[in-house]
Short mmCIF file of C-alpha atoms (C1' of nucleotides) in Angstrom, two decimals:
data_model
loop_
_atom_site.label_atom_id
_atom_site.label_comp_id
_atom_site.label_asym_id
_atom_site.label_seq_id
_atom_site.Cartn_x
_atom_site.Cartn_y
_atom_site.Cartn_z
CA UNK O 1 -20.51 -86.52 -14.30
CA UNK O 2 -21.63 -87.72 -10.86
CA UNK O 3 -25.14 -87.37 -9.50
CA UNK O 4 -24.19 -84.94 -6.77
CA UNK O 5 -22.97 -82.37 -9.29
CA UNK O 6 -26.05 -82.93 -11.41
CA UNK O 7 -28.39 -82.22 -8.54
CA UNK O 8 -26.37 -79.14 -7.59
CA UNK O 9 -26.56 -77.57 -11.04
CA UNK O 10 -30.22 -78.51 -11.25
CA UNK O 11 -30.64 -76.58 -8.03
CA UNK O 12 -28.84 -73.56 -9.49
CA UNK O 13 -31.05 -73.63 -12.56
CA UNK O 14 -34.21 -74.05 -10.49
CA UNK O 15 -33.51 -71.13 -8.23
CA UNK O 16 -32.52 -68.93 -11.16
CA UNK O 17 -35.73 -69.72 -13.00
CA UNK O 18 -37.82 -69.18 -9.88
CA UNK O 19 -36.30 -65.86 -8.90
CA UNK O 20 -36.63 -64.59 -12.44
CA UNK O 21 -40.18 -65.74 -13.03
CA UNK O 22 -39.16 -68.18 -15.76
CA UNK O 23 -40.62 -71.61 -16.37
CA UNK O 24 -39.22 -74.89 -15.16
CA UNK O 25 -39.88 -76.77 -18.38
CA UNK O 26 -38.95 -80.45 -18.71
CA UNK O 27 -36.86 -79.53 -21.78
CA UNK O 28 -34.52 -77.33 -19.79
CA UNK O 29 -33.86 -79.97 -17.18
CA UNK O 30 -33.51 -82.75 -19.71
CA UNK O 31 -30.96 -80.69 -21.66
CA UNK O 32 -29.07 -79.74 -18.52
CA UNK O 33 -28.88 -83.38 -17.50
CA UNK O 34 -27.69 -84.39 -20.96
CA UNK O 35 -25.02 -81.68 -20.83
CA UNK O 36 -23.77 -82.89 -17.48
CA UNK O 37 -23.77 -86.46 -18.74
CA UNK O 38 -21.14 -85.61 -21.34
CA UNK O 39 -17.49 -86.11 -20.55
CA UNK O 40 -15.17 -83.33 -21.64
CA UNK O 41 -16.00 -81.19 -24.62
CA UNK O 42 -19.07 -81.86 -26.73
CA UNK O 43 -21.13 -80.40 -29.55
CA UNK O 44 -24.79 -79.39 -29.74
CA UNK O 45 -25.22 -82.40 -31.99
CA UNK O 46 -23.99 -84.78 -29.31
CA UNK O 47 -26.38 -83.36 -26.74
CA UNK O 48 -29.23 -83.84 -29.17
CA UNK O 49 -28.17 -87.43 -29.87
CA UNK O 50 -28.04 -88.30 -26.18
CA UNK O 51 -31.49 -86.80 -25.66
CA UNK O 52 -32.84 -88.85 -28.56
CA UNK O 53 -31.32 -91.98 -27.08
CA UNK O 54 -33.27 -91.13 -23.93
CA UNK O 55 -36.38 -90.68 -26.07
CA UNK O 56 -36.51 -86.96 -25.49
CA UNK O 57 -36.96 -84.91 -28.65
CA UNK O 58 -36.22 -81.18 -28.58
CA UNK O 59 -36.08 -78.67 -31.38
CA UNK O 60 -32.87 -77.02 -32.45
CA UNK O 61 -34.25 -73.67 -31.29
CA UNK O 62 -34.89 -74.97 -27.79
CA UNK O 63 -31.50 -76.60 -27.67
CA UNK O 64 -29.79 -73.33 -28.58
CA UNK O 65 -32.01 -71.30 -26.29
CA UNK O 66 -31.19 -73.55 -23.37
CA UNK O 67 -27.49 -73.53 -24.09
CA UNK O 68 -27.57 -69.74 -24.18
CA UNK O 69 -29.29 -69.79 -20.80
CA UNK O 70 -26.71 -72.17 -19.35
CA UNK O 71 -23.95 -70.05 -20.85
CA UNK O 72 -25.30 -66.97 -19.09
CA UNK O 73 -25.52 -68.90 -15.82
CA UNK O 74 -22.03 -70.22 -16.48
CA UNK O 75 -23.15 -73.78 -16.14
CA UNK O 76 -21.39 -74.37 -19.46
CA UNK O 77 -18.55 -72.73 -21.37
CA UNK O 78 -18.39 -72.46 -25.13
CA UNK O 79 -15.22 -72.81 -27.18
CA UNK O 80 -15.20 -71.64 -30.74
CA UNK O 81 -12.02 -73.24 -31.96
CA UNK O 82 -10.62 -73.88 -35.40
CA UNK O 83 -12.32 -77.29 -35.46
CA UNK O 84 -15.77 -75.93 -34.67
CA UNK O 85 -17.86 -74.99 -31.67
CA UNK O 86 -17.64 -77.07 -28.53
CA UNK O 87 -19.34 -76.79 -25.18
CA UNK O 88 -18.20 -78.00 -21.81
CA UNK O 89 -19.96 -78.43 -18.48
CA UNK O 90 -18.22 -76.15 -16.01
CA UNK O 91 -19.97 -76.01 -12.68
CA UNK O 92 -17.96 -74.33 -9.95
CA UNK O 93 -14.89 -73.49 -11.96
CA UNK O 94 -15.07 -70.18 -13.66
CA UNK O 95 -11.65 -69.77 -15.15
CA UNK O 96 -10.21 -72.24 -17.59
CA UNK O 97 -6.93 -72.96 -19.26
CA UNK O 98 -6.45 -75.39 -22.14
CA UNK O 99 -3.58 -76.70 -24.17
CA UNK O 100 -4.50 -77.19 -27.82
CA UNK O 101 -2.45 -79.05 -30.39
CA UNK O 102 -2.41 -77.02 -33.59
CA UNK O 103 -1.78 -80.16 -35.62
CA UNK O 104 -4.37 -82.66 -34.38
CA UNK O 105 -6.64 -80.29 -32.47
CA UNK O 106 -6.47 -82.32 -29.27
CA UNK O 107 -7.52 -80.19 -26.31
CA UNK O 108 -6.58 -80.87 -22.71
CA UNK O 109 -7.42 -78.90 -19.63
CA UNK O 110 -4.49 -77.37 -17.78
CA UNK O 111 -4.49 -76.68 -14.07
CA UNK O 112 -2.03 -74.00 -13.15
CA UNK O 113 -1.93 -72.18 -9.88
CA UNK O 114 0.79 -69.92 -11.27
CA UNK O 115 -1.44 -68.66 -14.07
CA UNK O 116 -4.39 -68.14 -11.74
CA UNK O 117 -2.12 -66.22 -9.43
CA UNK O 118 -0.70 -64.11 -12.26
CA UNK O 119 -4.14 -63.12 -13.51
CA UNK O 120 -5.16 -62.31 -9.97
CA UNK O 121 -2.09 -60.11 -9.59
CA UNK O 122 -2.61 -58.29 -12.88
CA UNK O 123 -4.25 -54.93 -12.41
CA UNK O 124 -6.47 -54.01 -15.32
CA UNK O 125 -7.33 -50.43 -16.25
CA UNK O 126 -10.93 -49.39 -16.05
CA UNK O 127 -12.02 -53.00 -15.81
CA UNK O 128 -13.49 -55.32 -13.21
CA UNK O 129 -12.13 -58.85 -13.75
CA UNK O 130 -14.51 -61.72 -13.52
CA UNK O 131 -13.01 -64.89 -15.00
CA UNK O 132 -10.70 -65.89 -17.82
CA UNK O 133 -10.23 -68.41 -20.57
CA UNK O 134 -6.78 -69.23 -21.82
CA UNK O 135 -5.70 -71.32 -24.79
CA UNK O 136 -2.09 -72.42 -24.97
CA UNK O 137 -1.31 -73.53 -28.50
CA UNK O 138 1.49 -75.85 -29.43
CA UNK O 139 2.21 -79.40 -30.51
CA UNK O 140 1.31 -82.50 -28.51
CA UNK O 141 3.90 -85.21 -28.00
CA UNK O 142 2.13 -87.60 -30.37
CA UNK O 143 2.24 -85.10 -33.24
CA UNK O 144 5.79 -84.12 -32.33
CA UNK O 145 6.88 -87.75 -32.64
CA UNK O 146 5.12 -88.05 -36.00
CA UNK O 147 6.90 -84.96 -37.26
CA UNK O 148 10.27 -86.25 -36.18
CA UNK O 149 9.68 -89.58 -37.86
CA UNK O 150 8.57 -87.77 -41.02
CA UNK O 151 11.71 -85.66 -41.09
CA UNK O 152 13.98 -88.67 -40.70
CA UNK O 153 12.22 -90.38 -43.59
CA UNK O 154 12.65 -87.35 -45.83
CA UNK O 155 16.30 -87.04 -44.96
CA UNK O 156 16.94 -90.68 -45.92
CA UNK O 157 15.36 -90.05 -49.32
CA UNK O 158 17.73 -87.23 -50.13
CA UNK K 1 -0.12 -49.50 -39.29
CA UNK K 2 3.14 -47.93 -40.42
CA UNK K 3 4.88 -48.64 -43.70
CA UNK K 4 7.86 -50.30 -42.11
CA UNK K 5 5.70 -53.02 -40.57
CA UNK K 6 3.87 -53.44 -43.86
CA UNK K 7 7.04 -54.01 -45.79
CA UNK K 8 8.27 -56.44 -43.15
CA UNK K 9 5.19 -58.63 -43.26
CA UNK K 10 5.22 -58.42 -47.04
CA UNK K 11 8.73 -59.76 -46.85
CA UNK K 12 7.64 -62.62 -44.59
CA UNK K 13 4.86 -63.54 -46.98
CA UNK K 14 7.14 -63.32 -50.02
CA UNK K 15 9.79 -65.57 -48.57
CA UNK K 16 7.18 -68.07 -47.38
CA UNK K 17 5.58 -68.23 -50.82
CA UNK K 18 8.95 -68.55 -52.54
CA UNK K 19 10.34 -71.28 -50.32
CA UNK K 20 7.10 -73.24 -50.65
CA UNK K 21 6.71 -72.86 -54.39
CA UNK K 22 3.51 -70.86 -54.07
CA UNK K 23 2.49 -67.89 -56.20
CA UNK K 24 2.95 -64.26 -55.38
CA UNK K 25 -0.45 -63.19 -56.64
CA UNK K 26 -1.50 -59.53 -56.49
CA UNK K 27 -4.57 -60.61 -54.49
CA UNK K 28 -2.47 -61.94 -51.63
CA UNK K 29 -0.45 -58.79 -51.31
CA UNK K 30 -3.45 -56.51 -51.70
CA UNK K 31 -5.27 -58.40 -48.94
CA UNK K 32 -2.25 -58.39 -46.66
CA UNK K 33 -1.87 -54.65 -47.14
CA UNK K 34 -5.55 -54.10 -46.40
CA UNK K 35 -5.26 -56.22 -43.26
CA UNK K 36 -2.31 -54.19 -42.04
CA UNK K 37 -4.15 -50.96 -42.82
CA UNK K 38 -6.83 -51.81 -40.26
CA UNK K 39 -6.54 -50.53 -36.75
CA UNK K 40 -7.38 -52.99 -34.00
CA UNK K 41 -9.87 -55.76 -34.61
CA UNK K 42 -11.71 -56.07 -37.89
CA UNK K 43 -14.00 -58.38 -39.81
CA UNK K 44 -13.63 -60.05 -43.20
CA UNK K 45 -16.31 -57.65 -44.39
CA UNK K 46 -14.20 -54.63 -43.45
CA UNK K 47 -11.18 -55.93 -45.33
CA UNK K 48 -13.36 -56.44 -48.38
CA UNK K 49 -14.76 -52.92 -48.12
CA UNK K 50 -11.30 -51.36 -47.90
CA UNK K 51 -10.17 -53.34 -50.93
CA UNK K 52 -13.22 -52.15 -52.88
CA UNK K 53 -12.45 -48.58 -51.90
CA UNK K 54 -9.03 -49.17 -53.42
CA UNK K 55 -10.71 -50.57 -56.53
CA UNK K 56 -9.51 -54.07 -55.86
CA UNK K 57 -12.19 -56.74 -56.10
CA UNK K 58 -11.57 -60.19 -54.65
CA UNK K 59 -13.92 -63.09 -54.23
CA UNK K 60 -15.03 -64.32 -50.86
CA UNK K 61 -13.17 -67.57 -51.48
CA UNK K 62 -9.88 -65.77 -52.09
CA UNK K 63 -10.40 -63.58 -49.08
CA UNK K 64 -10.94 -66.58 -46.84
CA UNK K 65 -8.10 -68.52 -48.45
CA UNK K 66 -5.71 -65.65 -47.87
CA UNK K 67 -6.81 -65.15 -44.29
CA UNK K 68 -6.25 -68.83 -43.68
CA UNK K 69 -2.76 -68.47 -45.11
CA UNK K 70 -2.00 -65.43 -42.94
CA UNK K 71 -3.40 -67.26 -39.94
CA UNK K 72 -1.01 -70.16 -40.53
CA UNK K 73 1.88 -67.71 -40.90
CA UNK K 74 0.64 -65.93 -37.79
CA UNK K 75 0.47 -62.62 -39.54
CA UNK K 76 -3.07 -62.37 -38.17
CA UNK K 77 -4.96 -63.80 -35.22
CA UNK K 78 -8.61 -64.76 -35.27
CA UNK K 79 -11.02 -64.25 -32.39
CA UNK K 80 -14.30 -66.06 -32.44
CA UNK K 81 -16.14 -64.21 -29.72
CA UNK K 82 -19.78 -64.03 -28.73
CA UNK K 83 -20.23 -60.99 -30.98
CA UNK K 84 -18.85 -62.70 -34.07
CA UNK K 85 -15.51 -63.41 -35.68
CA UNK K 86 -12.79 -60.79 -35.65
CA UNK K 87 -9.30 -60.73 -37.04
CA UNK K 88 -6.32 -58.72 -35.93
CA UNK K 89 -2.94 -58.00 -37.50
CA UNK K 90 -0.31 -59.43 -35.19
CA UNK K 91 3.17 -59.31 -36.65
CA UNK K 92 5.90 -60.09 -34.16
CA UNK K 93 3.76 -60.73 -31.13
CA UNK K 94 2.72 -64.29 -30.78
CA UNK K 95 0.93 -64.40 -27.47
CA UNK K 96 -2.03 -62.21 -26.71
CA UNK K 97 -4.13 -61.28 -23.76
CA UNK K 98 -7.40 -59.36 -23.94
CA UNK K 99 -9.93 -58.00 -21.51
CA UNK K 100 -13.47 -58.33 -22.80
CA UNK K 101 -16.51 -56.63 -21.31
CA UNK K 102 -19.33 -59.15 -21.15
CA UNK K 103 -21.89 -56.35 -21.25
CA UNK K 104 -20.79 -54.14 -24.16
CA UNK K 105 -18.30 -56.47 -25.82
CA UNK K 106 -15.51 -53.91 -25.76
CA UNK K 107 -12.16 -55.64 -26.16
CA UNK K 108 -8.84 -54.19 -25.10
CA UNK K 109 -5.40 -55.67 -25.33
CA UNK K 110 -3.66 -56.35 -22.02
CA UNK K 111 0.09 -56.37 -21.60
CA UNK K 112 1.13 -58.40 -18.60
CA UNK K 113 4.62 -59.55 -17.92
CA UNK K 114 3.31 -61.52 -14.97
CA UNK K 115 1.04 -63.62 -17.14
CA UNK K 116 3.74 -64.19 -19.77
CA UNK K 117 6.05 -65.27 -17.01
CA UNK K 118 3.48 -67.59 -15.46
CA UNK K 119 2.78 -69.33 -18.76
CA UNK K 120 6.50 -69.64 -19.35
CA UNK K 121 6.90 -71.23 -15.91
CA UNK K 122 4.02 -73.66 -16.35
CA UNK K 123 5.20 -77.10 -17.35
CA UNK K 124 2.75 -78.88 -19.60
CA UNK K 125 2.52 -82.64 -19.88
CA UNK K 126 3.32 -84.22 -23.22
CA UNK K 127 3.09 -80.84 -24.92
CA UNK K 128 5.40 -78.37 -26.56
CA UNK K 129 4.15 -74.82 -25.87
CA UNK K 130 4.15 -72.37 -28.70
CA UNK K 131 2.02 -69.32 -27.92
CA UNK K 132 -1.16 -68.50 -26.05
CA UNK K 133 -4.32 -66.46 -26.26
CA UNK K 134 -6.06 -65.32 -23.12
CA UNK K 135 -9.42 -63.66 -22.67
CA UNK K 136 -10.16 -62.04 -19.34
CA UNK K 137 -13.90 -61.47 -19.05
CA UNK K 138 -15.48 -58.91 -16.79
CA UNK K 139 -17.18 -55.53 -16.82
CA UNK K 140 -15.61 -52.32 -18.10
CA UNK K 141 -15.83 -49.17 -16.02
CA UNK K 142 -18.33 -47.56 -18.35
CA UNK K 143 -20.77 -50.45 -18.02
CA UNK K 144 -20.08 -50.66 -14.30
CA UNK K 145 -21.07 -47.01 -13.91
CA UNK K 146 -24.23 -47.57 -15.94
CA UNK K 147 -25.16 -50.51 -13.72
CA UNK K 148 -24.63 -48.51 -10.56
CA UNK K 149 -26.75 -45.63 -11.85
CA UNK K 150 -29.44 -48.12 -12.84
CA UNK K 151 -29.51 -49.65 -9.38
CA UNK K 152 -29.82 -46.28 -7.67
CA UNK K 153 -32.71 -45.39 -9.91
CA UNK K 154 -34.51 -48.62 -9.12
CA UNK K 155 -33.96 -48.19 -5.40
CA UNK K 156 -35.51 -44.72 -5.51
CA UNK K 157 -38.61 -46.12 -7.19
CA UNK K 158 -39.22 -48.63 -4.42
"C1'" DG G 1 -56.48 -67.90 -18.62
"C1'" DT G 2 -52.06 -65.99 -19.62
"C1'" DC G 3 -47.73 -65.56 -21.44
"C1'" DA G 4 -43.25 -67.79 -21.48
"C1'" DG G 5 -41.51 -71.45 -24.03
"C1'" DT G 6 -41.64 -74.85 -27.65
"C1'" DG G 7 -41.60 -76.92 -32.46
"C1'" DC G 8 -41.15 -76.15 -37.07
"C1'" DA G 9 -39.53 -74.35 -41.08
"C1'" DA G 10 -37.54 -70.78 -43.25
"C1'" DA G 11 -34.10 -67.34 -43.09
"C1'" DC G 12 -29.69 -65.81 -42.19
"C1'" DT G 13 -24.64 -65.62 -41.48
"C1'" DT G 14 -20.39 -67.37 -42.12
"C1'" DT G 15 -17.37 -70.35 -44.39
"C1'" DT G 16 -16.24 -74.07 -47.66
"C1'" DT G 17 -16.27 -76.47 -52.04
"C1'" DG G 18 -16.44 -77.85 -57.01
"C1'" DC G 19 -15.35 -76.42 -61.32
"C1'" DA G 20 -14.09 -73.64 -65.21
"C1'" DA G 21 -11.11 -69.91 -66.37
"C1'" DC G 22 -6.94 -67.55 -65.57
"C1'" DT G 23 -2.11 -66.47 -64.73
"C1'" DA G 24 2.42 -66.59 -62.25
"C1'" DC G 25 6.17 -69.21 -62.95
"C1'" DG M 1 2.73 -75.40 -70.78
"C1'" DT M 2 1.27 -76.45 -66.22
"C1'" DA M 3 -0.05 -76.29 -61.79
"C1'" DG M 4 -1.37 -73.12 -58.32
"C1'" DT M 5 -5.11 -69.53 -57.81
"C1'" DT M 6 -8.99 -67.11 -58.61
"C1'" DG M 7 -14.06 -66.13 -59.32
"C1'" DC M 8 -18.47 -67.71 -59.18
"C1'" DA M 9 -22.24 -69.93 -57.54
"C1'" DA M 10 -23.95 -73.43 -54.97
"C1'" DA M 11 -23.61 -75.95 -50.79
"C1'" DA M 12 -22.67 -76.72 -46.13
"C1'" DA M 13 -22.51 -75.61 -41.31
"C1'" DG M 14 -24.10 -73.22 -37.52
"C1'" DT M 15 -27.45 -70.32 -35.47
"C1'" DT M 16 -31.49 -67.26 -35.27
"C1'" DT M 17 -36.20 -65.87 -36.13
"C1'" DG M 18 -41.31 -65.59 -36.95
"C1'" DC M 19 -45.36 -67.64 -35.95
"C1'" DA M 20 -48.78 -70.78 -34.37
"C1'" DC M 21 -49.45 -73.85 -30.68
"C1'" DT M 22 -48.69 -75.67 -26.07
"C1'" DG M 23 -48.31 -76.09 -21.27
"C1'" DA M 24 -46.28 -74.23 -16.66
"C1'" DC M 25 -47.92 -71.16 -13.46
#
DNA sequence: GTCAGTGCAAACTTTTTGCAACTAC
DNA sequence: GTAGTTGCAAAAAGTTTGCACTGAC
């Protein structure tokens, strides 16, 4: 993640902490930086490892506390998928759409104006929309190819 | 859930087990029936409780194994939300859209032709679409009203 | 100096696993 | 009879909590 984004989210965190009378601890900023140094989806474990590599030790509790804070500020999103819990830095994009392969678990972000539009258009009853998360499940081309190959093999056997 | 649906899903399970050389154990059918006796979202715990009420004891392992089986057959969907993990009976409707209140956690199913259409229209790269799950986050009218009342109160104080 | 925040370890929740016993086929 | 399944208990994974200590303000 580039430095400009990092300084922007740092700014968001700073002003949130200040206006709410919370403390600007080095841990929070170190964790935020580590989060925005990840590419794509990552686990709590990976954040911890990166921090250690940078010689910054934090406790599990602090790590989870900070992630919960970032989650509330929507500086990260959390995905609790079949393969486990993953986080993702998400500054400035509130709604998200992913395609997930049900065979290998590979997850890719999808950008679709049509879907955005459709959600926008949809009127919900007794509800004020804020943002959405969508998971489109299916089979990626790699797994599809494997399946096809498999089937051919089995047919030859018979 | 009505009896017709129950017998249909039982049928689906039966034929799956038969064609795959798996066993039609009483546990599997008891659990499936309990799942389809729930209304709306439910937890593993609730399924267990209903089974106990019916004098049918199953181990945790069997419960989870069966749910995993039903998940694969798409007789249930699993939601791993902030408030915990919930399951939902879902025969014959593959894609799902929910509105979730980020304040009280209330979840309601949304039926939107527009969204279905939009997903249908969206072309994904190197991916064969199957079904989707969408969560629209926001604030429900009840919580919205509470917030508004709260604000008025605070303004009066000042 | 004060209190929010941290580290630590233990607790807790949820889910999985290994193994012996059981049973559907 | 023989695998596929189950029950049990222990383990694993993921997350929270209580408490003493620390450090940002």
